Coordinates of C-alpha atoms and ligand atoms in Angstrom, one line a residue:
Chain A
M766 CA 169.3 65.9 257.7
S767 CA 169.7 68.0 260.9
V768 CA 170.0 66.7 264.4
L769 CA 167.1 67.5 266.7
I770 CA 167.3 67.8 270.4
Y771 CA 164.5 68.2 272.9
A772 CA 165.8 70.9 275.3
E773 CA 164.2 70.5 278.7
S774 CA 163.3 73.5 280.7
A775 CA 161.7 74.2 284.0
E776 CA 160.0 77.5 284.8
G777 CA 161.3 78.8 281.5
K778 CA 164.9 78.1 282.3
F779 CA 166.9 75.4 280.5
K780 CA 168.1 72.5 282.6
K781 CA 171.8 71.6 282.5
V782 CA 171.0 68.4 280.6
A783 CA 169.6 70.5 277.8
L784 CA 172.9 72.3 277.4
E785 CA 174.7 69.0 277.5
L786 CA 172.5 67.6 274.8
A787 CA 173.2 70.7 272.7
S788 CA 177.0 70.3 273.2
Y789 CA 176.7 66.6 272.2
A790 CA 174.4 67.2 269.2
K791 CA 176.7 70.0 267.9
K792 CA 179.6 67.6 267.8
V793 CA 177.6 64.8 266.1
A794 CA 176.1 67.3 263.6
D795 CA 179.6 68.6 262.8
S796 CA 180.8 65.1 261.9
L797 CA 177.7 64.6 259.8
G798 CA 178.1 68.0 258.1
T799 CA 174.7 69.2 259.3
T800 CA 173.0 71.6 261.8
V801 CA 171.4 71.3 265.2
T802 CA 167.7 72.2 265.8
A803 CA 166.3 72.3 269.3
V804 CA 162.6 72.0 270.2
T805 CA 161.5 73.7 273.4
V806 CA 158.3 73.9 275.3
N807 CA 157.2 77.1 277.0
A808 CA 160.8 78.4 277.3
S809 CA 160.9 82.2 276.7
D810 CA 164.5 83.2 276.3
V811 CA 166.1 80.5 274.1
S812 CA 169.4 82.4 273.3
E813 CA 171.4 80.3 275.8
L814 CA 171.1 77.3 273.5
G815 CA 173.0 79.1 270.7
K816 CA 176.0 79.3 273.0
Y817 CA 176.1 75.5 273.1
G818 CA 175.9 74.9 269.3
V819 CA 172.2 75.0 268.5
D820 CA 171.5 76.7 265.1
K821 CA 167.8 76.9 265.3
V822 CA 165.1 76.7 268.0
L823 CA 161.6 75.6 267.4
K824 CA 159.6 77.3 270.2
V825 CA 156.4 75.6 271.2
S826 CA 154.2 77.7 273.5
S827 CA 151.0 76.2 274.9
D828 CA 149.3 76.3 278.3
K829 CA 148.1 72.8 277.7
L830 CA 151.8 71.7 278.0
N831 CA 152.5 73.5 281.3
T832 CA 152.7 70.2 283.0
F833 CA 154.7 67.4 281.5
N834 CA 152.6 64.9 279.6
A835 CA 154.5 62.1 277.9
K836 CA 152.1 61.4 275.0
A837 CA 151.7 65.1 274.1
Y838 CA 155.4 65.8 274.4
A839 CA 156.2 62.8 272.3
D840 CA 153.8 64.2 269.7
V841 CA 155.6 67.6 269.8
I842 CA 159.0 66.1 269.4
K843 CA 157.9 63.8 266.7
Q844 CA 156.3 66.6 264.7
A845 CA 159.4 68.8 265.2
A846 CA 161.6 65.9 263.9
Q847 CA 159.3 65.5 260.9
K848 CA 159.3 69.2 260.1
E849 CA 163.1 69.3 260.2
G850 CA 163.6 66.0 258.4
A851 CA 165.8 65.1 261.4
K852 CA 167.5 61.7 261.1
L853 CA 168.8 61.8 264.6
V854 CA 166.8 62.8 267.7
V855 CA 168.7 63.2 270.9
L856 CA 166.9 63.2 274.3
S857 CA 168.2 63.4 277.8
S858 CA 168.0 60.6 280.4
S859 CA 165.8 62.5 282.7
T860 CA 162.7 60.8 284.0
D861 CA 160.5 62.9 281.7
S862 CA 162.5 62.4 278.6
L863 CA 162.8 58.7 279.1
Y864 CA 159.1 58.5 279.6
A865 CA 158.4 60.1 276.2
A866 CA 161.3 58.6 274.2
P867 CA 159.8 55.2 273.3
A868 CA 156.7 56.9 272.0
V869 CA 158.9 59.3 269.9
A870 CA 160.7 56.2 268.5
I871 CA 157.4 54.4 267.6
G872 CA 156.0 57.6 266.1
L873 CA 159.1 58.1 263.9
N874 CA 159.5 54.4 263.1
A875 CA 162.9 54.8 264.6
G876 CA 165.3 52.5 266.6
F877 CA 165.9 53.8 270.1
A878 CA 169.0 53.5 272.3
S879 CA 169.1 54.8 275.9
N880 CA 172.0 55.2 278.3
V881 CA 174.3 56.5 275.5
I882 CA 177.5 57.7 277.1
A883 CA 179.8 58.8 274.3
L884 CA 179.9 60.2 270.8
P885 CA 179.0 57.7 268.1
E886 CA 181.7 55.1 267.5
S887 CA 180.8 55.4 263.8
T888 CA 178.0 57.2 262.0
A889 CA 177.8 54.8 259.0
P890 CA 176.8 52.3 260.3
F891 CA 175.5 54.3 263.3
V892 CA 177.0 52.7 266.4
V893 CA 176.7 54.1 270.0
K894 CA 178.3 53.1 273.2
R895 CA 175.8 52.5 276.1
T896 CA 176.0 51.2 279.6
G897 CA 174.2 48.0 280.3
F898 CA 174.1 45.1 282.8
S899 CA 173.7 47.6 285.6
N900 CA 176.9 49.4 284.7
K901 CA 178.9 46.2 284.7
A902 CA 179.5 46.4 281.0
F903 CA 179.2 48.5 277.9
N904 CA 177.2 47.6 274.9
F905 CA 177.9 49.0 271.5
T906 CA 174.5 49.2 269.7
E907 CA 174.0 49.7 266.0
I908 CA 170.9 51.5 265.0
S909 CA 169.8 50.6 261.5
S910 CA 166.6 52.4 261.0
D911 CA 166.5 55.5 258.8
V912 CA 165.6 57.8 261.8
K913 CA 167.4 57.2 265.0
V914 CA 166.5 58.2 268.6
I915 CA 169.0 58.2 271.4
A916 CA 169.0 59.2 275.0
L917 CA 172.2 60.6 276.4
G918 CA 173.3 59.7 280.0
K919 CA 173.7 62.6 282.4
N920 CA 177.2 64.0 282.8
S921 CA 178.5 61.7 280.2
F922 CA 179.6 64.3 277.7
G923 CA 179.7 67.6 279.7
L924 CA 179.2 71.1 278.5
V925 CA 181.1 72.5 275.5
E926 CA 180.6 76.1 274.5
A927 CA 180.4 77.0 270.8
S928 CA 180.4 80.4 269.1
G929 CA 177.1 80.9 267.5
A930 CA 173.7 82.2 267.8
A931 CA 170.4 80.4 267.4
T932 CA 167.6 81.6 265.3
A933 CA 164.2 81.2 266.9
E934 CA 161.0 80.2 265.2
D935 CA 157.5 79.7 266.7
F936 CA 156.2 76.2 266.1
A937 CA 152.7 75.1 266.7
P938 CA 152.4 71.3 266.5
S939 CA 148.9 69.8 266.3
L940 CA 147.9 68.2 269.6
N941 CA 144.9 66.0 269.7
D942 CA 142.6 65.3 272.6
A943 CA 143.8 61.7 272.9
D944 CA 147.2 63.2 274.0
F945 CA 145.5 64.4 277.2
S946 CA 143.5 61.3 278.2
L947 CA 145.6 60.9 281.3
K948 CA 145.1 63.7 283.8
V949 CA 147.6 64.9 286.4
E950 CA 145.6 65.3 289.6
G951 CA 148.4 66.6 291.8
V952 CA 152.1 67.0 292.1
E953 CA 154.0 66.6 295.3
K954 CA 157.5 68.1 295.1
V955 CA 160.1 68.3 297.7
S956 CA 160.6 72.0 297.4
G957 CA 163.7 74.0 298.2
K958 CA 166.0 70.9 297.9
V959 CA 168.3 69.8 295.2
T960 CA 166.9 66.7 293.5
I961 CA 169.0 63.6 292.9
A962 CA 168.5 63.9 289.2
D963 CA 169.7 67.5 289.0
A964 CA 172.5 67.3 291.6
D965 CA 176.1 67.3 290.8
V966 CA 177.0 66.2 294.3
V967 CA 175.0 63.5 296.1
V968 CA 175.5 62.5 299.8
S969 CA 174.1 59.1 300.6
G970 CA 173.6 57.2 303.8
G971 CA 173.2 53.5 304.5
R972 CA 172.3 51.2 307.4
G973 CA 175.5 52.2 309.1
M974 CA 173.8 55.5 310.0
K975 CA 171.9 53.4 312.6
G976 CA 168.7 55.3 312.5
P977 CA 166.7 58.3 311.0
E978 CA 167.6 60.5 314.0
N979 CA 171.2 60.6 312.8
W980 CA 170.5 62.0 309.4
G981 CA 171.0 65.5 310.5
M982 CA 174.8 65.0 310.1
L983 CA 174.2 64.0 306.4
E984 CA 171.9 66.9 305.9
D985 CA 174.6 69.3 307.2
L986 CA 177.1 67.7 304.8
A987 CA 174.7 68.0 301.9
E988 CA 174.0 71.6 302.8
V989 CA 177.6 72.7 302.8
L990 CA 178.1 70.9 299.4
G991 CA 174.8 71.9 297.8
A992 CA 174.2 68.2 297.4
A993 CA 171.1 66.1 297.2
L994 CA 170.5 63.4 299.8
A995 CA 170.2 59.7 298.9
C996 CA 170.1 56.4 300.7
S997 CA 170.6 52.7 300.3
K998 CA 167.6 50.4 299.8
P999 CA 167.3 48.9 303.3
V1000 CA 167.2 52.5 304.6
S1001 CA 164.1 53.3 302.6
D1002 CA 162.6 49.8 303.1
V1003 CA 162.5 50.3 306.8
G1004 CA 161.2 53.8 306.4
W1005 CA 164.1 55.8 307.8
R1006 CA 164.0 57.9 304.6
S1007 CA 161.5 58.1 301.7
H1008 CA 161.6 55.9 298.6
E1009 CA 162.4 59.0 296.7
E1010 CA 165.9 58.9 298.0
H1011 CA 166.6 55.2 297.4
V1012 CA 169.4 54.9 294.8
G1013 CA 170.8 51.8 293.1
Q1014 CA 169.7 49.1 290.7
T1015 CA 166.1 49.2 291.8
G1016 CA 166.2 52.8 292.9
K1017 CA 167.3 55.9 291.1
P1018 CA 170.5 56.0 289.1
V1019 CA 173.1 58.5 290.1
A1020 CA 175.5 60.0 287.6
A1021 CA 176.9 62.8 289.8
N1022 CA 180.3 64.4 289.7
L1023 CA 180.8 63.5 293.3
Y1024 CA 179.1 60.7 295.3
I1025 CA 179.7 60.4 299.0
A1026 CA 178.6 57.1 300.5
V1027 CA 178.5 56.9 304.3
G1028 CA 177.8 53.7 306.1
I1029 CA 177.0 51.9 302.9
S1030 CA 178.6 48.5 302.4
G1031 CA 178.7 48.7 298.6
A1032 CA 176.5 45.7 297.6
I1033 CA 176.6 45.0 293.9
Q1034 CA 173.0 46.3 293.5
H1035 CA 173.9 49.6 295.2
I1036 CA 177.1 50.1 293.1
A1037 CA 175.1 49.3 289.9
G1038 CA 173.1 52.4 290.3
V1039 CA 175.8 54.8 291.4
N1040 CA 178.9 53.6 289.6
S1041 CA 178.6 56.0 286.7
S1042 CA 179.3 58.9 289.1
K1043 CA 182.7 60.4 288.4
V1044 CA 184.3 60.5 291.8
K1045 CA 183.2 58.3 294.7
V1046 CA 184.1 58.9 298.4
V1047 CA 183.4 56.2 300.9
I1048 CA 183.3 56.5 304.7
N1049 CA 182.9 53.1 306.4
T1050 CA 184.1 51.5 309.7
D1051 CA 184.8 48.3 307.9
P1052 CA 188.1 48.3 305.9
E1053 CA 186.8 45.2 304.0
A1054 CA 183.6 46.9 302.9
P1055 CA 183.3 46.2 299.1
F1056 CA 182.6 49.8 298.4
F1057 CA 186.3 50.6 298.8
K1058 CA 187.0 48.5 295.7
V1059 CA 185.2 50.9 293.5
A1060 CA 185.8 54.2 295.4
D1061 CA 188.3 56.9 294.5
Y1062 CA 188.8 58.1 298.0
G1063 CA 188.2 56.1 301.2
I1064 CA 188.1 56.8 304.9
V1065 CA 188.0 53.9 307.3
G1066 CA 186.3 55.5 310.2
D1067 CA 183.2 56.0 312.2
A1068 CA 180.7 58.2 310.4
F1069 CA 179.6 59.7 313.7
Q1070 CA 183.1 61.1 314.3
V1071 CA 184.1 61.8 310.7
L1072 CA 180.9 63.6 309.5
P1073 CA 180.8 66.5 312.0
Q1074 CA 184.5 67.2 311.5
L1075 CA 184.2 67.0 307.7
V1076 CA 181.3 69.5 307.8
E1077 CA 183.3 71.9 309.8
K1078 CA 186.4 71.6 307.6
L1079 CA 184.3 72.1 304.4
K1080 CA 182.7 75.2 305.9
E1081 CA 186.2 76.6 306.5
F1082 CA 187.2 75.6 303.0
K1083 CA 184.1 77.2 301.5
A1084 CA 184.6 80.4 303.5
K1085 CA 188.2 80.6 302.2
N1086 CA 187.3 79.8 298.6
A1087 CA 184.1 81.8 298.3
Chain B
M1479 CA 139.8 42.5 284.9
K1480 CA 142.3 40.8 282.6
I1481 CA 145.8 41.6 283.6
L1482 CA 148.9 40.8 281.6
V1483 CA 152.2 41.0 283.4
C1484 CA 155.3 41.2 281.2
I1485 CA 158.2 39.2 282.7
S1486 CA 161.8 39.7 281.7
H1487 CA 164.2 36.9 282.4
V1488 CA 167.4 38.5 283.6
P1489 CA 170.7 37.5 285.2
D1490 CA 170.6 37.5 289.0
T1491 CA 172.0 40.8 290.2
T1492 CA 175.1 39.2 291.7
S1493 CA 176.0 37.5 288.4
K1494 CA 179.5 38.0 286.9
I1495 CA 179.0 39.5 283.5
N1496 CA 181.2 37.9 280.8
F1497 CA 181.2 37.8 277.0
T1498 CA 182.1 35.2 274.4
N1499 CA 182.5 34.9 270.7
G1500 CA 184.9 37.8 270.5
D1501 CA 182.9 39.9 272.9
A1502 CA 179.9 39.8 270.6
E1503 CA 177.7 37.8 272.9
F1504 CA 176.6 37.7 276.5
D1505 CA 178.0 34.5 278.1
T1506 CA 175.2 32.8 280.0
N1507 CA 177.5 30.1 281.4
G1508 CA 177.1 29.8 285.1
V1509 CA 174.6 32.6 285.2
Q1510 CA 171.5 32.3 287.4
F1511 CA 168.4 33.8 285.8
V1512 CA 165.6 35.4 287.8
I1513 CA 162.4 37.4 287.3
N1514 CA 163.4 41.0 286.7
A1515 CA 163.1 42.9 290.0
N1516 CA 160.8 45.7 288.6
D1517 CA 158.6 43.0 287.1
E1518 CA 158.3 41.2 290.4
Y1519 CA 156.8 44.3 292.0
A1520 CA 154.3 44.4 289.1
L1521 CA 153.5 40.7 289.4
T1522 CA 152.9 41.0 293.1
R1523 CA 150.6 43.9 292.6
A1524 CA 148.7 42.0 289.9
I1525 CA 148.2 39.1 292.3
W1526 CA 147.0 41.6 294.9
F1527 CA 144.3 42.7 292.4
K1528 CA 143.3 39.1 291.8
E1529 CA 142.9 38.4 295.5
K1530 CA 141.3 41.6 296.6
Q1531 CA 139.2 42.7 293.6
G1532 CA 139.0 39.7 291.3
A1533 CA 141.2 39.5 288.2
T1534 CA 142.9 37.0 286.0
V1535 CA 146.6 37.3 285.8
T1536 CA 148.6 36.1 282.7
V1537 CA 152.3 36.4 282.6
V1538 CA 154.2 36.7 279.3
N1539 CA 157.8 36.5 278.2
V1540 CA 159.4 36.7 274.9
G1541 CA 162.2 34.2 275.0
G1542 CA 163.6 30.8 274.2
A1543 CA 162.5 27.6 276.1
D1544 CA 165.2 28.3 278.7
T1545 CA 163.0 31.1 280.1
E1546 CA 160.3 28.7 281.1
P1547 CA 161.5 28.1 284.7
T1548 CA 161.2 31.9 285.2
L1549 CA 157.6 31.7 284.0
R1550 CA 156.9 28.7 286.2
K1551 CA 158.1 30.7 289.1
A1552 CA 155.7 33.5 288.3
L1553 CA 152.9 30.8 288.2
A1554 CA 154.1 29.5 291.5
I1555 CA 153.8 33.0 292.9
G1556 CA 150.2 33.1 291.9
A1557 CA 149.7 33.9 288.2
D1558 CA 146.9 31.9 286.5
E1559 CA 148.5 31.2 283.2
A1560 CA 151.7 31.9 281.2
I1561 CA 152.5 32.7 277.6
R1562 CA 155.9 32.4 276.0
V1563 CA 156.5 33.9 272.6
N1564 CA 159.1 31.6 271.2
A1565 CA 161.8 34.0 270.0
V1566 CA 165.2 35.1 271.3
P1567 CA 164.6 38.8 272.0
T1568 CA 166.7 40.9 269.6
D1569 CA 165.8 44.4 270.6
G1570 CA 163.2 46.3 272.6
L1571 CA 161.2 47.1 269.5
F1572 CA 161.0 43.5 268.6
V1573 CA 159.8 42.5 272.1
A1574 CA 157.3 45.3 272.2
K1575 CA 155.8 44.2 268.8
Q1576 CA 155.4 40.6 270.1
L1577 CA 153.8 41.8 273.3
A1578 CA 151.4 44.1 271.4
E1579 CA 150.2 41.0 269.5
V1580 CA 149.6 39.2 272.7
V1581 CA 147.7 42.1 274.2
K1582 CA 145.5 42.6 271.0
N1583 CA 144.6 38.9 270.9
G1584 CA 144.0 38.5 274.6
G1585 CA 142.0 41.7 275.2
Y1586 CA 143.9 42.7 278.4
D1587 CA 142.7 45.7 280.2
L1588 CA 145.7 46.3 282.4
V1589 CA 149.3 45.6 281.2
L1590 CA 151.9 45.7 283.9
A1591 CA 155.6 45.7 283.1
G1592 CA 158.8 46.7 284.9
K1593 CA 160.0 50.2 284.0
E1594 CA 163.3 48.7 282.9
S1595 CA 165.0 45.3 282.8
L1596 CA 168.1 45.0 284.9
D1597 CA 170.2 43.5 282.1
Y1598 CA 170.1 45.8 279.1
N1599 CA 168.5 48.6 281.1
G1600 CA 166.8 49.8 277.9
G1601 CA 163.7 51.1 279.5
M1602 CA 161.9 51.1 276.2
V1603 CA 159.6 48.1 276.0
P1604 CA 156.6 49.3 278.1
G1605 CA 156.5 52.7 276.4
M1606 CA 156.8 51.2 272.9
L1607 CA 154.2 48.7 273.7
A1608 CA 151.7 51.4 274.8
A1609 CA 152.6 53.5 271.7
I1610 CA 152.0 50.6 269.3
L1611 CA 148.7 49.8 271.0
G1612 CA 147.7 53.4 271.3
Y1613 CA 147.1 52.8 275.0
D1614 CA 147.8 55.3 277.7
F1615 CA 151.1 54.7 279.5
I1616 CA 152.2 55.5 283.0
N1617 CA 155.9 55.1 283.6
S1618 CA 158.0 54.9 286.9
C1619 CA 154.7 53.9 288.5
E1620 CA 154.9 53.3 292.3
G1621 CA 151.2 53.0 293.1
I1622 CA 148.1 51.9 291.2
E1623 CA 144.4 51.6 292.1
V1624 CA 141.7 50.4 289.7
D1625 CA 138.0 51.0 290.3
G1626 CA 135.8 49.7 287.5
T1627 CA 137.6 51.2 284.5
A1628 CA 139.0 54.2 286.4
V1629 CA 142.7 54.1 287.1
K1630 CA 144.5 56.2 289.7
A1631 CA 148.3 55.9 289.7
I1632 CA 151.3 57.5 291.4
R1633 CA 154.3 58.2 289.2
Q1634 CA 157.7 59.1 290.4
I1635 CA 159.0 62.3 289.0
D1636 CA 162.4 64.0 289.5
G1637 CA 162.1 65.4 293.0
G1638 CA 158.7 64.1 293.9
K1639 CA 155.6 62.3 292.8
E1640 CA 152.6 62.9 290.7
T1641 CA 149.1 61.5 290.9
I1642 CA 147.5 60.6 287.6
S1643 CA 144.0 59.5 286.7
G1644 CA 142.9 57.8 283.5
K1645 CA 140.9 54.9 282.2
L1646 CA 141.6 51.3 281.3
P1647 CA 143.2 50.0 279.2
V1648 CA 146.5 51.2 280.3
V1649 CA 150.2 50.1 280.2
I1650 CA 152.2 50.5 283.4
G1651 CA 156.0 50.7 283.7
G1652 CA 156.2 49.7 287.3
Q1653 CA 158.9 49.8 290.0
K1654 CA 159.5 49.5 293.7
G1655 CA 156.6 51.0 295.6
L1656 CA 153.9 49.2 293.7
V1657 CA 153.8 46.8 296.6
D1658 CA 155.6 46.9 300.0
E1659 CA 158.9 45.1 300.1
K1660 CA 157.6 42.7 302.7
D1661 CA 154.7 41.6 300.5
L1662 CA 157.0 40.3 297.7
R1663 CA 156.4 36.5 297.6
I1664 CA 158.6 33.6 297.5
P1665 CA 157.0 30.5 295.9
N1666 CA 155.9 28.0 298.5
M1667 CA 155.5 24.2 298.0
R1668 CA 151.8 24.5 297.3
G1669 CA 152.4 27.2 294.7
I1670 CA 155.1 25.2 293.1
M1671 CA 152.9 22.1 292.8
A1672 CA 150.0 24.2 291.5
A1673 CA 152.2 25.8 288.9
R1674 CA 152.9 22.4 287.3
T1675 CA 149.3 22.1 286.2
K1676 CA 148.8 25.6 285.0
A1677 CA 148.8 26.3 281.3
L1678 CA 152.0 27.6 279.7
T1679 CA 151.2 28.4 276.1
V1680 CA 153.9 28.8 273.5
L1681 CA 153.2 31.2 270.6
E1682 CA 155.2 31.7 267.5
P1683 CA 156.5 35.3 267.0
V1684 CA 155.1 37.6 264.4
G1685 CA 157.5 39.0 261.9
A1686 CA 159.0 42.3 263.1
D1687 CA 161.8 44.5 261.9
V1688 CA 164.7 44.9 264.2
A1689 CA 166.0 48.4 264.5
T1690 CA 168.9 48.0 266.9
K1691 CA 171.5 45.4 267.5
A1692 CA 174.2 45.0 270.1
V1693 CA 177.3 44.5 268.0
K1694 CA 180.0 44.4 270.7
F1695 CA 180.4 44.4 274.5
E1696 CA 183.2 45.7 276.6
K1697 CA 183.9 45.6 280.3
P1698 CA 185.0 48.7 282.1
A1699 CA 188.7 49.3 282.4
A1700 CA 190.2 48.2 285.7
K1701 CA 189.9 50.9 288.3
S1702 CA 193.0 52.4 290.0
A1703 CA 193.1 51.7 293.7
C1704 CA 191.1 53.7 296.1
K1705 CA 193.2 56.4 297.9
M1706 CA 192.9 55.9 301.6
I1707 CA 192.8 58.9 303.8
A1708 CA 193.2 58.8 307.6
P1709 CA 190.1 59.8 309.5
D1710 CA 192.0 62.5 311.3
N1711 CA 193.4 64.0 308.1
L1712 CA 190.3 65.4 306.5
D1713 CA 192.2 68.4 305.2
E1714 CA 193.8 65.9 302.8
L1715 CA 190.4 64.7 301.5
I1716 CA 189.3 68.3 300.9
N1717 CA 192.6 69.0 299.2
L1718 CA 192.3 66.0 296.9
L1719 CA 188.7 66.7 296.1
H1720 CA 189.6 70.3 295.2
N1721 CA 192.9 70.0 293.5
E1722 CA 193.1 66.5 292.1
A1723 CA 189.5 65.5 291.4
K1724 CA 188.3 69.1 291.0
V1725 CA 184.8 68.3 292.2
I1726 CA 184.6 70.9 295.0
Ligands
FAD2339 C1 167.2 42.4 293.4 C2 167.9 43.3 294.4 C3 167.9 44.7 294.1 C4 168.5 45.6 295.0 N1 168.6 46.9 294.7 C5 169.3 47.7 295.6 C6 169.4 49.1 295.3 O1 168.8 49.6 294.3 N2 170.0 49.9 296.1 C7 170.6 49.4 297.3 O2 171.2 50.2 298.0 N3 170.5 48.1 297.6 C8 169.8 47.3 296.8 N4 169.7 46.0 297.1 C9 170.2 45.6 298.5 C10 171.7 45.3 298.6 O3 171.9 44.0 298.2 C11 172.2 45.6 300.0 O4 171.4 44.8 300.9 C12 172.1 47.1 300.4 O5 172.7 47.9 299.4 C13 172.8 47.2 301.7 O6 172.6 48.5 302.2 P1 173.6 49.2 303.3 O7 175.0 49.2 302.7 O8 173.0 50.5 303.7 O9 173.5 48.2 304.5 P2 174.5 47.1 305.1 O10 174.8 46.1 304.1 O11 173.9 46.7 306.4 O12 175.9 47.9 305.4 C14 176.0 48.9 306.3 C15 177.5 49.4 306.3 O13 177.6 50.4 307.2 C16 178.9 50.3 307.8 N5 178.8 50.9 309.1 C17 178.2 50.5 310.3 N6 178.4 51.4 311.2 C18 179.1 52.5 310.7 C19 179.6 53.7 311.2 N7 179.3 54.1 312.5 N8 180.3 54.5 310.4 C20 180.5 54.1 309.1 N9 180.1 53.0 308.6 C21 179.4 52.1 309.4 C22 179.1 48.8 307.9 O14 180.5 48.5 308.0 C23 178.5 48.3 306.6 O15 179.5 48.3 305.6 C24 169.1 45.1 296.2 C25 169.1 43.7 296.5 C26 168.5 42.8 295.6 C27 168.5 41.4 295.9

């Protein structure tokens, strides 16, 4: 019956979400009295997965899969699930996994639930808790199909180490030409920077930053925290920052451990996209800014005075705690 | 080119979200419904194709009669015709199956949808639709050009973007970037008048299994008050982040 996870890797190394999936799947598998199998693509050393509860790894190696391709990857995951007789397939909520997940579900005749944020409420019937309504409510979804596909929200479960070792097995799914009818012509990546999707800390600026020339302060803060940079929608609409960094309901979701919002009012559409972050810090001149209602720590103050001081203090803190 | 734009009818983003019937149903009382934001970018792009390259634009929604004002708004913005599949959507799979039927019967070359709806945030319909049809699918799409049957699209990826080429037919999961913010349209009087005479066809649903069901809703627990820190006491913030929140 085993539980199958798709363990995402980049340049051969597992992403943190892969280890989180393993931790989650182990717990579900334990309650179902079964084991966890992971399918990996072009990952060489798979031993790390064992430490988070994976019993068996299906290793797929193929040059054709060097760049992500949703149709082909969905085919790989589907065939791995069929080979293992998996009744539950767990994917992450990364852009890539969410791209492939609906095709995996159709391929397996499975019901699919995304944005899952907790262990199943019950396994028979199979009910999971999900976020919905732009984080304004939770929705408990029952999946009634025989095979079930779910996507776990980032940072919703965390990492739980297990004592075990995974056995590895080469797996060669059959890929057909139709899987490759879309061609990737080019990839433009912002290199050397933490991406919003991977970051545990996100520093975000709004219209209160007054102009793109003032972003240096936020960059300094991001640098000392190892954070990714983000912005509110109007900031990217007017072109102060790229669309890439726009977070919120119509932008990217942020489920970081720490989200620092500077000069952002906290409009409902912004909050919707960042509310699943664990700890929120708000810096705003306006004590009535709605963001304070959902923040954990707030500073009523001018970003232009607070930021440089905060950067200095954090540098001192880092030096002491290094 | 025949373009189909899938329109989701969702609560306006500022709506208060409440539940009734023992928290088993979404309470639509007093809720204003609008075209899903991601679908609006897709619709505007479709109309751009119509005006610049020649295309017909059909909008489709799976929903009860109460969604017709949303479809009329899409017509007022410039779509040529509308289809409503007469069924209350139960889950993403059900909706995808209904849409697949519409695509098959209408022979659309380009199917545009929003990458996710802003109510249930499932993000599953466009991908499932493509998989059912066996069409190629481009998700998180923030740019699309069509030349004959050749398609070039830009897709957002974590930490960057990717340029993809392919051929029609294709299903797009679209988002902000498909058109400039300033090009989004508000229906004008002429559009609203014209929309009244455009065809809105109601189709009955095809039988489809439902694989998922929302059984219960819950609102987040009330948040404890924000701890305020004086701007000249940043040591306190660092202390709290380190010792209390344990995030640095
Ligand atoms: C359908 C829809 C979808 C949307 N999606 C999104 C989305 O995904 N993401 C998003 O962000 N928005 C979204 N919006 C827009 C949203 O409603 C707000 O307009 C936007 O979030 C406001 O951005 P802001 O807080 O940067 O700007 P403002 O509202 O202008 O707020 C600026 C803030 O900066 C503060 N400030 C000014 N000077 C300083 C200073 N020196 N130091 C500190 N603080 C200062 C002000 O007090 C104010 O609170 C959406 C809107 C709609 C209708």
